[in-house]
Amino acid sequence: MGKVLIIGAGGVGTVVAHKVAQNPEVFTEIMLASRTKSKCDAIAEAVGGGRIQTAQVDADSVPELVALMKSFQPELVINVALPYQDLTIMDACLECGVNYLDTANYEPVDEAKFEYKWQWAYKDKFEKAGLTAILGCGFDPGVTSIFTAYAAKHHFDEIQYLDIVDCNAGDHGKAFATNFNPEINIREVTQKGKYWENGQWVETEPHEIHKPLNYPNIGPKESYVIYHEELESLVKNFPTIKRARFWMTFGQEYLTHLRVIQNIGMASIEPIMYNGVEIVPIQFLKAVLPNPGDLGENYVGETSIGCRIRGLKDGKERTYYIYNNASHKAAYEETGTQAVSYTTGVPAMIGAMMFFKGLWRKAGVHNVEEFDPDPFMEQLNKQGLPWHELFDVNLEL
Ligand code: NDP
């Protein structure tokens, strides 16, 4: 059906490559390109079957991306490099007439602030070029936004309260490690909290609001309100929402390490001089922390991510909880990565499948909740991320 170019050969890129290769009727030709070609080669070999071509590319360079796209001529790029590369990849797509999909919104390297304004500004350009850009197609953002769209389509006339709950109850046996790119992860969890209430954003100190929440098959875990990017598009696309929050679980040990990292300045994004060389502390820290892609081998336990929703159906109040639990061990057995990479890479592949099947094609720049959730939800069940629904339950929130 189509030619796909995957950019980024980290944990998520590994899963995308495996899953794309598992669906040959949709993805007829596959190229995996990243900064370090040897990583692409290793993934292609692990997938096997000689189906994946590889290439080296610096995705910060539009001319390099353009040269690669012109020679391979993909119909769609799946961007699973870092958020810093979103705009250069979108520029190259426009220049070459290629459609675009990613899992994380653009962040400038020198400002730890993620918001959609930079990518939404490309709307007219993609519309005029007749190209589709699908933003935020991982798990959160991604599946959580599609869960919300599915709830709005099938179970609610009006969604009023949305709480996205993200629990990782896994144990990788390390004192401290992040489950995806450490730089992006630490930037995300150390910033101030923010949630939407009555038409405006309410800011909190980092980790100020917290409470134990019960997760299916896991039990109670302390959960913290943090800001997460899908809130921005969801409150725009579902204007009946009165309050939208994002909760994430953290262990005490993890938070203690984070506090120390911040207190000693290792989370800083300001460059410093060290022995005559300019280094960015958080980038140096990334170099000494465990590689998230290597955590899988002894990782046990599950993730549980879902949406807890309160709203109106036929004039009556209703509560609804939709979630997926994913096992680190099962993810490792299938793809050699842990469940956080798995739960991001599988939806990215499904979004690309929706595009190639012609189900999610709309010129412009769109967040995933703007598309029909039904065919995507069907594929989640088939591609390794089954979901469950609970009606009229105590949401604890
Ligand atoms: P990794 O750090 O493991 O992988 C990133 C990959 O991108 C690496 O292969 C890296 O190359 C490559 N890369 C970085 N800079 C460049 C560049 N300039 N040119 C070419 N390639 C480059 O990250 P993850 O796989 O954990 O995460 C990938 C993306 O997924 C991130 O954007 C992350 O924010 C997002 N994500 C989204 C989630 C969701 O649910 N929506 C959840 C988790 C992650 P090299 O190997 O040389 O370093």
CSV table of N, CA and C in Angstrom, one decimal, residues 174-319:
chain,number,residue,atom,x,y,z
A,174,LYS,N,16.9,-0.8,38.5
A,174,LYS,CA,17.9,0.2,38.6
A,174,LYS,C,17.5,1.2,39.7
A,175,ALA,N,18.5,1.9,40.3
A,175,ALA,CA,18.2,2.9,41.3
A,175,ALA,C,17.5,4.1,40.6
A,176,PHE,N,17.9,4.5,39.4
A,176,PHE,CA,17.2,5.6,38.7
A,176,PHE,C,17.4,5.4,37.3
A,177,ALA,N,16.4,5.5,36.5
A,177,ALA,CA,16.4,5.5,35.1
A,177,ALA,C,15.1,6.1,34.6
A,178,THR,N,15.2,6.6,33.4
A,178,THR,CA,13.9,7.1,32.8
A,178,THR,C,13.5,6.2,31.7
A,179,ASN,N,12.2,6.2,31.4
A,179,ASN,CA,11.6,5.2,30.5
A,179,ASN,C,11.7,5.6,29.1
A,180,PHE,N,11.9,6.9,28.8
A,180,PHE,CA,12.1,7.3,27.5
A,180,PHE,C,13.2,8.4,27.6
A,181,ASN,N,13.6,8.9,26.4
A,181,ASN,CA,14.7,9.9,26.4
A,181,ASN,C,14.9,10.7,27.7
A,182,PRO,N,16.0,10.5,28.5
A,182,PRO,CA,16.1,11.1,29.8
A,182,PRO,C,16.0,12.7,29.8
A,183,GLU,N,16.5,13.2,28.7
A,183,GLU,CA,16.5,14.7,28.6
A,183,GLU,C,15.1,15.2,28.5
A,184,ILE,N,14.3,14.6,27.6
A,184,ILE,CA,12.9,15.0,27.4
A,184,ILE,C,12.1,14.7,28.6
A,185,ASN,N,12.3,13.5,29.2
A,185,ASN,CA,11.6,13.0,30.3
A,185,ASN,C,11.8,14.0,31.6
A,186,ILE,N,13.0,14.3,31.8
A,186,ILE,CA,13.3,15.1,33.0
A,186,ILE,C,12.8,16.5,32.8
A,187,ARG,N,12.9,17.0,31.6
A,187,ARG,CA,12.4,18.4,31.3
A,187,ARG,C,10.9,18.4,31.6
A,188,GLU,N,10.2,17.3,31.2
A,188,GLU,CA,8.7,17.2,31.3
A,188,GLU,C,8.3,17.1,32.8
A,189,VAL,N,9.0,16.3,33.6
A,189,VAL,CA,8.4,16.0,34.9
A,189,VAL,C,8.9,17.0,36.0
A,190,THR,N,9.9,17.8,35.6
A,190,THR,CA,10.4,18.8,36.6
A,190,THR,C,9.8,20.2,36.4
A,191,GLN,N,9.0,20.4,35.3
A,191,GLN,CA,8.4,21.7,35.2
A,191,GLN,C,7.2,21.9,36.1
A,192,LYS,N,6.7,23.1,36.1
A,192,LYS,CA,5.5,23.3,37.0
A,192,LYS,C,4.3,22.5,36.5
A,193,GLY,N,3.4,22.2,37.4
A,193,GLY,CA,2.2,21.5,37.0
A,193,GLY,C,1.2,22.5,36.4
A,194,LYS,N,0.2,22.0,35.6
A,194,LYS,CA,-0.8,22.9,35.0
A,194,LYS,C,-2.0,22.1,34.7
A,195,TYR,N,-3.2,22.6,35.0
A,195,TYR,CA,-4.4,21.9,34.5
A,195,TYR,C,-5.4,23.0,34.1
A,196,TRP,N,-6.4,22.5,33.4
A,196,TRP,CA,-7.5,23.3,32.8
A,196,TRP,C,-8.7,23.3,33.7
A,197,GLU,N,-9.2,24.5,34.1
A,197,GLU,CA,-10.4,24.6,34.9
A,197,GLU,C,-11.2,25.8,34.6
A,198,ASN,N,-12.5,25.6,34.3
A,198,ASN,CA,-13.4,26.7,34.0
A,198,ASN,C,-12.8,27.7,33.0
A,199,GLY,N,-12.3,27.2,31.9
A,199,GLY,CA,-11.9,28.1,30.8
A,199,GLY,C,-10.5,28.7,31.0
A,200,GLN,N,-9.7,28.3,32.0
A,200,GLN,CA,-8.4,28.8,32.1
A,200,GLN,C,-7.4,27.8,32.7
A,201,TRP,N,-6.1,28.1,32.5
A,201,TRP,CA,-5.1,27.2,33.0
A,201,TRP,C,-4.7,27.6,34.4
A,202,VAL,N,-4.6,26.6,35.3
A,202,VAL,CA,-4.2,26.8,36.7
A,202,VAL,C,-2.9,26.2,36.8
A,203,GLU,N,-1.9,27.0,37.3
A,203,GLU,CA,-0.5,26.5,37.5
A,203,GLU,C,-0.3,26.1,38.9
A,204,THR,N,0.5,25.0,39.1
A,204,THR,CA,0.9,24.6,40.4
A,204,THR,C,2.4,24.4,40.5
A,205,GLU,N,2.9,24.3,41.7
A,205,GLU,CA,4.3,24.0,41.9
A,205,GLU,C,4.5,22.5,41.3
A,206,PRO,N,5.7,22.2,41.0
A,206,PRO,CA,5.9,20.8,40.5
A,206,PRO,C,5.5,19.8,41.6
A,207,HIS,N,4.7,18.9,41.2
A,207,HIS,CA,4.2,17.7,42.0
A,207,HIS,C,3.4,18.2,43.3
A,208,GLU,N,2.9,19.4,43.2
A,208,GLU,CA,2.2,19.9,44.4
A,208,GLU,C,0.9,19.2,44.7
A,209,ILE,N,0.1,18.8,43.7
A,209,ILE,CA,-1.1,18.1,43.9
A,209,ILE,C,-0.9,16.6,43.7
A,210,HIS,N,-1.2,15.8,44.7
A,210,HIS,CA,-1.1,14.3,44.5
A,210,HIS,C,-2.0,13.6,45.4
A,211,LYS,N,-2.3,12.4,45.0
A,211,LYS,CA,-3.2,11.5,45.8
A,211,LYS,C,-3.0,10.1,45.3
A,212,PRO,N,-3.3,9.1,46.2
A,212,PRO,CA,-3.2,7.7,45.7
A,212,PRO,C,-4.4,7.4,44.8
A,213,LEU,N,-4.2,6.8,43.7
A,213,LEU,CA,-5.3,6.3,42.8
A,213,LEU,C,-5.1,4.8,42.6
A,214,ASN,N,-6.2,4.1,42.5
A,214,ASN,CA,-6.2,2.7,42.2
A,214,ASN,C,-6.2,2.4,40.8
A,215,TYR,N,-5.2,1.6,40.4
A,215,TYR,CA,-5.1,1.2,38.9
A,215,TYR,C,-5.4,-0.3,38.8
A,216,PRO,N,-6.2,-0.6,37.7
A,216,PRO,CA,-6.6,-2.0,37.5
A,216,PRO,C,-5.4,-3.0,37.5
A,217,ASN,N,-5.6,-4.1,38.2
A,217,ASN,CA,-4.6,-5.2,38.3
A,217,ASN,C,-3.3,-4.7,38.9
A,218,ILE,N,-3.2,-3.5,39.5
A,218,ILE,CA,-2.0,-3.0,40.1
A,218,ILE,C,-2.3,-2.5,41.5
A,219,GLY,N,-3.4,-1.8,41.8
A,219,GLY,CA,-3.7,-1.3,43.1
A,219,GLY,C,-3.3,0.1,43.3
A,220,PRO,N,-3.2,0.6,44.5
A,220,PRO,CA,-3.0,2.1,44.7
A,220,PRO,C,-1.6,2.5,44.5
A,221,LYS,N,-1.5,3.7,43.8
A,221,LYS,CA,-0.2,4.3,43.5
A,221,LYS,C,-0.3,5.8,43.7
A,222,GLU,N,0.7,6.4,44.4
A,222,GLU,CA,0.6,7.8,44.5
A,222,GLU,C,0.7,8.5,43.1
A,223,SER,N,-0.2,9.4,42.8
A,223,SER,CA,-0.3,10.0,41.5
A,223,SER,C,-0.2,11.5,41.6
A,224,TYR,N,0.5,12.1,40.7
A,224,TYR,CA,0.8,13.5,40.8
A,224,TYR,C,0.3,14.3,39.5
A,225,VAL,N,-0.3,15.4,39.8
A,225,VAL,CA,-0.8,16.3,38.6
A,225,VAL,C,0.4,16.9,38.0
A,226,ILE,N,0.7,16.6,36.7
A,226,ILE,CA,1.7,17.3,36.0
A,226,ILE,C,1.1,17.9,34.7
A,227,TYR,N,1.8,18.8,34.0
A,227,TYR,CA,1.2,19.3,32.7
A,227,TYR,C,1.6,18.3,31.6
A,228,HIS,N,0.7,18.0,30.7
A,228,HIS,CA,1.0,17.1,29.6
A,228,HIS,C,0.4,17.6,28.4
A,229,GLU,N,1.1,17.4,27.2
A,229,GLU,CA,0.7,18.2,26.1
A,229,GLU,C,-0.7,18.0,25.5
A,230,GLU,N,-1.2,16.8,25.6
A,230,GLU,CA,-2.5,16.6,25.0
A,230,GLU,C,-3.6,17.4,25.6
A,231,LEU,N,-3.4,17.9,26.9
A,231,LEU,CA,-4.5,18.7,27.5
A,231,LEU,C,-4.7,19.9,26.6
A,232,GLU,N,-3.7,20.5,26.0
A,232,GLU,CA,-3.9,21.7,25.2
A,232,GLU,C,-4.8,21.5,24.0
A,233,SER,N,-4.6,20.4,23.3
A,233,SER,CA,-5.5,20.2,22.1
A,233,SER,C,-6.9,19.7,22.6
A,234,LEU,N,-6.9,18.9,23.6
A,234,LEU,CA,-8.2,18.3,24.0
A,234,LEU,C,-9.2,19.3,24.5
A,235,VAL,N,-8.7,20.3,25.3
A,235,VAL,CA,-9.7,21.3,25.7
A,235,VAL,C,-10.1,22.2,24.6
A,236,LYS,N,-9.3,22.3,23.5
A,236,LYS,CA,-9.7,23.1,22.4
A,236,LYS,C,-10.7,22.3,21.5
A,237,ASN,N,-10.5,21.0,21.4
A,237,ASN,CA,-11.3,20.2,20.5
A,237,ASN,C,-12.6,19.7,21.2
A,238,PHE,N,-12.6,19.7,22.5
A,238,PHE,CA,-13.8,19.3,23.3
A,238,PHE,C,-14.1,20.5,24.2
A,239,PRO,N,-14.8,21.5,23.7
A,239,PRO,CA,-14.9,22.7,24.5
A,239,PRO,C,-15.9,22.6,25.7
A,240,THR,N,-16.6,21.5,25.8
A,240,THR,CA,-17.5,21.3,27.0
A,240,THR,C,-16.7,20.9,28.2
A,241,ILE,N,-15.5,20.6,28.1
A,241,ILE,CA,-14.7,20.2,29.2
A,241,ILE,C,-14.5,21.3,30.2
A,242,LYS,N,-14.9,21.1,31.5
A,242,LYS,CA,-14.8,22.1,32.5
A,242,LYS,C,-13.5,22.0,33.2
A,243,ARG,N,-13.0,20.7,33.4
A,243,ARG,CA,-11.7,20.5,34.0
A,243,ARG,C,-11.0,19.4,33.4
A,244,ALA,N,-9.7,19.6,33.0
A,244,ALA,CA,-8.9,18.5,32.5
A,244,ALA,C,-7.5,18.4,33.2
A,245,ARG,N,-7.2,17.3,33.7
A,245,ARG,CA,-5.9,17.1,34.4
A,245,ARG,C,-5.2,15.9,33.9
A,246,PHE,N,-3.9,15.8,34.2
A,246,PHE,CA,-3.1,14.7,33.8
A,246,PHE,C,-2.4,14.2,35.1
A,247,TRP,N,-2.5,13.0,35.4
A,247,TRP,CA,-1.9,12.4,36.6
A,247,TRP,C,-0.9,11.4,36.2
A,248,MET,N,0.3,11.4,36.9
A,248,MET,CA,1.3,10.4,36.6
A,248,MET,C,1.8,9.8,37.9
A,249,THR,N,2.1,8.5,38.0
A,249,THR,CA,2.6,7.9,39.2
A,249,THR,C,4.2,8.1,39.2
A,250,PHE,N,4.7,8.4,40.4
A,250,PHE,CA,6.1,8.4,40.6
A,250,PHE,C,6.4,7.7,42.0
A,251,GLY,N,7.5,6.9,42.0
A,251,GLY,CA,7.9,6.3,43.3
A,251,GLY,C,8.7,7.3,44.1
A,252,GLN,N,8.7,7.1,45.4
A,252,GLN,CA,9.5,8.0,46.3
A,252,GLN,C,11.0,8.1,45.9
A,253,GLU,N,11.5,6.9,45.5
A,253,GLU,CA,12.9,6.8,45.2
A,253,GLU,C,13.2,7.7,43.9
A,254,TYR,N,12.3,7.6,42.9
A,254,TYR,CA,12.5,8.4,41.7
A,254,TYR,C,12.4,9.9,42.0
A,255,LEU,N,11.5,10.3,42.9
A,255,LEU,CA,11.3,11.7,43.2
A,255,LEU,C,12.5,12.2,43.9
A,256,THR,N,13.1,11.4,44.8
A,256,THR,CA,14.3,11.8,45.6
A,256,THR,C,15.4,12.0,44.6
A,257,HIS,N,15.6,11.1,43.7
A,257,HIS,CA,16.7,11.3,42.7
A,257,HIS,C,16.5,12.5,41.9
A,258,LEU,N,15.3,12.7,41.5
A,258,LEU,CA,15.0,13.9,40.6
A,258,LEU,C,15.3,15.2,41.4
A,259,ARG,N,14.9,15.2,42.7
A,259,ARG,CA,15.2,16.4,43.6
A,259,ARG,C,16.7,16.7,43.7
A,260,VAL,N,17.4,15.6,43.8
A,260,VAL,CA,18.9,15.8,44.0
A,260,VAL,C,19.5,16.3,42.6
A,261,ILE,N,19.0,15.7,41.5
A,261,ILE,CA,19.5,16.1,40.2
A,261,ILE,C,19.2,17.5,40.0
A,262,GLN,N,18.0,18.0,40.4
A,262,GLN,CA,17.7,19.4,40.2
A,262,GLN,C,18.5,20.3,41.1
A,263,ASN,N,18.6,19.9,42.4
A,263,ASN,CA,19.3,20.7,43.4
A,263,ASN,C,20.8,20.9,43.1
A,264,ILE,N,21.4,19.9,42.5
A,264,ILE,CA,22.8,20.1,42.1
A,264,ILE,C,23.1,20.6,40.7
A,265,GLY,N,22.0,21.0,40.1
A,265,GLY,CA,22.1,21.7,38.8
A,265,GLY,C,22.3,20.8,37.6
A,266,MET,N,22.1,19.4,37.8
A,266,MET,CA,22.3,18.5,36.6
A,266,MET,C,21.1,18.5,35.7
A,267,ALA,N,20.0,19.1,36.1
A,267,ALA,CA,18.8,19.1,35.2
A,267,ALA,C,18.8,20.4,34.3
A,268,SER,N,19.9,21.2,34.5
A,268,SER,CA,19.9,22.5,33.8
A,268,SER,C,20.1,22.3,32.3
A,269,ILE,N,19.4,23.2,31.5
A,269,ILE,CA,19.6,23.2,30.1
A,269,ILE,C,20.5,24.4,29.6
A,270,GLU,N,21.0,25.1,30.6
A,270,GLU,CA,21.9,26.2,30.3
A,270,GLU,C,23.3,25.6,30.0
A,271,PRO,N,23.9,25.9,28.9
A,271,PRO,CA,25.3,25.4,28.6
A,271,PRO,C,26.3,26.0,29.7
A,272,ILE,N,27.3,25.2,30.1
A,272,ILE,CA,28.4,25.6,30.9
A,272,ILE,C,29.7,25.2,30.3
A,273,MET,N,30.8,25.9,30.7
A,273,MET,CA,32.1,25.5,30.1
A,273,MET,C,32.7,24.5,31.1
A,274,TYR,N,33.2,23.4,30.6
A,274,TYR,CA,33.9,22.4,31.4
A,274,TYR,C,35.2,22.0,30.7
A,275,ASN,N,36.3,22.3,31.3
A,275,ASN,CA,37.6,22.0,30.6
A,275,ASN,C,37.7,22.5,29.2
A,276,GLY,N,37.2,23.7,29.0
A,276,GLY,CA,37.3,24.4,27.7
A,276,GLY,C,36.2,23.9,26.7
A,277,VAL,N,35.3,23.0,27.2
A,277,VAL,CA,34.3,22.5,26.2
A,277,VAL,C,32.9,22.9,26.8
A,278,GLU,N,32.1,23.3,25.9
A,278,GLU,CA,30.7,23.7,26.3
A,278,GLU,C,29.9,22.5,26.4
A,279,ILE,N,29.3,22.3,27.6
A,279,ILE,CA,28.4,21.1,27.8
A,279,ILE,C,27.1,21.6,28.4
A,280,VAL,N,26.0,20.9,28.1
A,280,VAL,CA,24.7,21.2,28.7
A,280,VAL,C,24.5,20.1,29.8
A,281,PRO,N,24.4,20.5,31.1
A,281,PRO,CA,24.3,19.5,32.2
A,281,PRO,C,23.3,18.3,31.9
A,282,ILE,N,22.1,18.7,31.5
A,282,ILE,CA,21.1,17.6,31.3
A,282,ILE,C,21.5,16.6,30.2
A,283,GLN,N,22.2,17.1,29.2
A,283,GLN,CA,22.7,16.2,28.1
A,283,GLN,C,23.8,15.3,28.6
A,284,PHE,N,24.7,15.9,29.5
A,284,PHE,CA,25.7,15.1,30.0
A,284,PHE,C,25.1,14.0,30.9
A,285,LEU,N,24.1,14.4,31.7
A,285,LEU,CA,23.4,13.4,32.6
A,285,LEU,C,22.9,12.3,31.8
A,286,LYS,N,22.3,12.6,30.6
A,286,LYS,CA,21.7,11.6,29.7
A,286,LYS,C,22.8,10.5,29.4
A,287,ALA,N,24.0,11.1,29.1
A,287,ALA,CA,25.1,10.2,28.7
A,287,ALA,C,25.5,9.2,29.8
A,288,VAL,N,25.2,9.5,31.1
A,288,VAL,CA,25.6,8.6,32.1
A,288,VAL,C,24.5,7.7,32.7
A,289,LEU,N,23.3,8.1,32.3
A,289,LEU,CA,22.1,7.3,32.8
A,289,LEU,C,21.9,6.1,32.0
A,290,PRO,N,21.2,5.1,32.5
A,290,PRO,CA,20.9,3.9,31.7
A,290,PRO,C,20.2,4.3,30.4
A,291,ASN,N,20.5,3.6,29.4
A,291,ASN,CA,19.8,3.8,28.1
A,291,ASN,C,18.4,3.2,28.2
A,292,PRO,N,17.3,4.1,28.1
A,292,PRO,CA,15.9,3.5,28.2
A,292,PRO,C,15.7,2.3,27.3
A,293,GLY,N,16.3,2.3,26.2
A,293,GLY,CA,16.2,1.2,25.3
A,293,GLY,C,16.7,-0.1,25.8
A,294,ASP,N,17.6,0.0,26.8
A,294,ASP,CA,18.2,-1.3,27.3
A,294,ASP,C,17.5,-1.8,28.6
A,295,LEU,N,16.5,-1.1,29.1
A,295,LEU,CA,15.9,-1.5,30.4
A,295,LEU,C,15.0,-2.7,30.3
A,296,GLY,N,14.7,-3.1,29.1
A,296,GLY,CA,13.7,-4.1,28.9
A,296,GLY,C,13.9,-5.5,29.5
A,297,GLU,N,15.2,-5.9,29.5
A,297,GLU,CA,15.5,-7.3,29.8
A,297,GLU,C,15.0,-7.9,31.1
A,298,ASN,N,15.2,-7.1,32.2
A,298,ASN,CA,14.7,-7.5,33.5
A,298,ASN,C,13.5,-6.8,34.0
A,299,TYR,N,12.9,-6.1,33.1
A,299,TYR,CA,11.8,-5.2,33.5
A,299,TYR,C,10.5,-6.1,33.8
A,300,VAL,N,10.0,-5.9,35.0
A,300,VAL,CA,8.7,-6.7,35.3
A,300,VAL,C,7.6,-5.7,35.7
A,301,GLY,N,6.4,-6.2,35.7
A,301,GLY,CA,5.3,-5.3,36.0
A,301,GLY,C,4.6,-4.7,34.8
A,302,GLU,N,3.7,-3.8,35.0
A,302,GLU,CA,2.8,-3.3,34.0
A,302,GLU,C,2.7,-1.8,34.0
A,303,THR,N,2.3,-1.3,32.8
A,303,THR,CA,1.9,0.1,32.8
A,303,THR,C,0.3,0.1,32.7
A,304,SER,N,-0.3,1.1,33.2
A,304,SER,CA,-1.8,1.2,33.0
A,304,SER,C,-2.1,2.7,32.7
A,305,ILE,N,-2.6,2.9,31.5
A,305,ILE,CA,-2.8,4.3,31.2
A,305,ILE,C,-4.3,4.4,30.6
A,306,GLY,N,-5.0,5.4,31.1
A,306,GLY,CA,-6.4,5.5,30.7
A,306,GLY,C,-7.0,6.9,30.9
A,307,CYS,N,-8.3,7.0,30.6
A,307,CYS,CA,-9.0,8.3,30.8
A,307,CYS,C,-10.2,8.0,31.8
A,308,ARG,N,-10.3,8.8,32.8
A,308,ARG,CA,-11.4,8.8,33.7
A,308,ARG,C,-12.3,10.0,33.4
A,309,ILE,N,-13.5,9.7,33.0
A,309,ILE,CA,-14.4,10.8,32.4
A,309,ILE,C,-15.7,10.9,33.2
A,310,ARG,N,-16.1,12.1,33.4
A,310,ARG,CA,-17.5,12.4,34.0
A,310,ARG,C,-18.2,13.3,33.1
A,311,GLY,N,-19.4,13.1,32.8
A,311,GLY,CA,-20.2,14.0,31.9
A,311,GLY,C,-21.6,13.6,31.8
A,312,LEU,N,-22.3,14.0,30.8
A,312,LEU,CA,-23.7,13.8,30.6
A,312,LEU,C,-24.0,12.9,29.4
A,313,LYS,N,-25.0,12.0,29.7
A,313,LYS,CA,-25.5,11.2,28.5
A,313,LYS,C,-27.0,11.2,28.8
A,314,ASP,N,-27.8,11.6,27.8
A,314,ASP,CA,-29.3,11.6,27.8
A,314,ASP,C,-29.7,12.4,29.1
A,315,GLY,N,-29.1,13.5,29.4
A,315,GLY,CA,-29.5,14.3,30.5
A,315,GLY,C,-29.0,13.8,31.9
A,316,LYS,N,-28.4,12.6,31.9
A,316,LYS,CA,-28.0,12.0,33.2
A,316,LYS,C,-26.5,12.0,33.4
A,317,GLU,N,-26.0,12.2,34.6
A,317,GLU,CA,-24.5,12.1,34.8
A,317,GLU,C,-24.0,10.7,34.7
A,318,ARG,N,-22.9,10.5,34.1
A,318,ARG,CA,-22.3,9.2,33.9
A,318,ARG,C,-20.8,9.3,34.1
A,319,THR,N,-20.2,8.2,34.6
A,319,THR,CA,-18.8,8.1,34.8
A,319,THR,C,-18.3,6.9,33.9
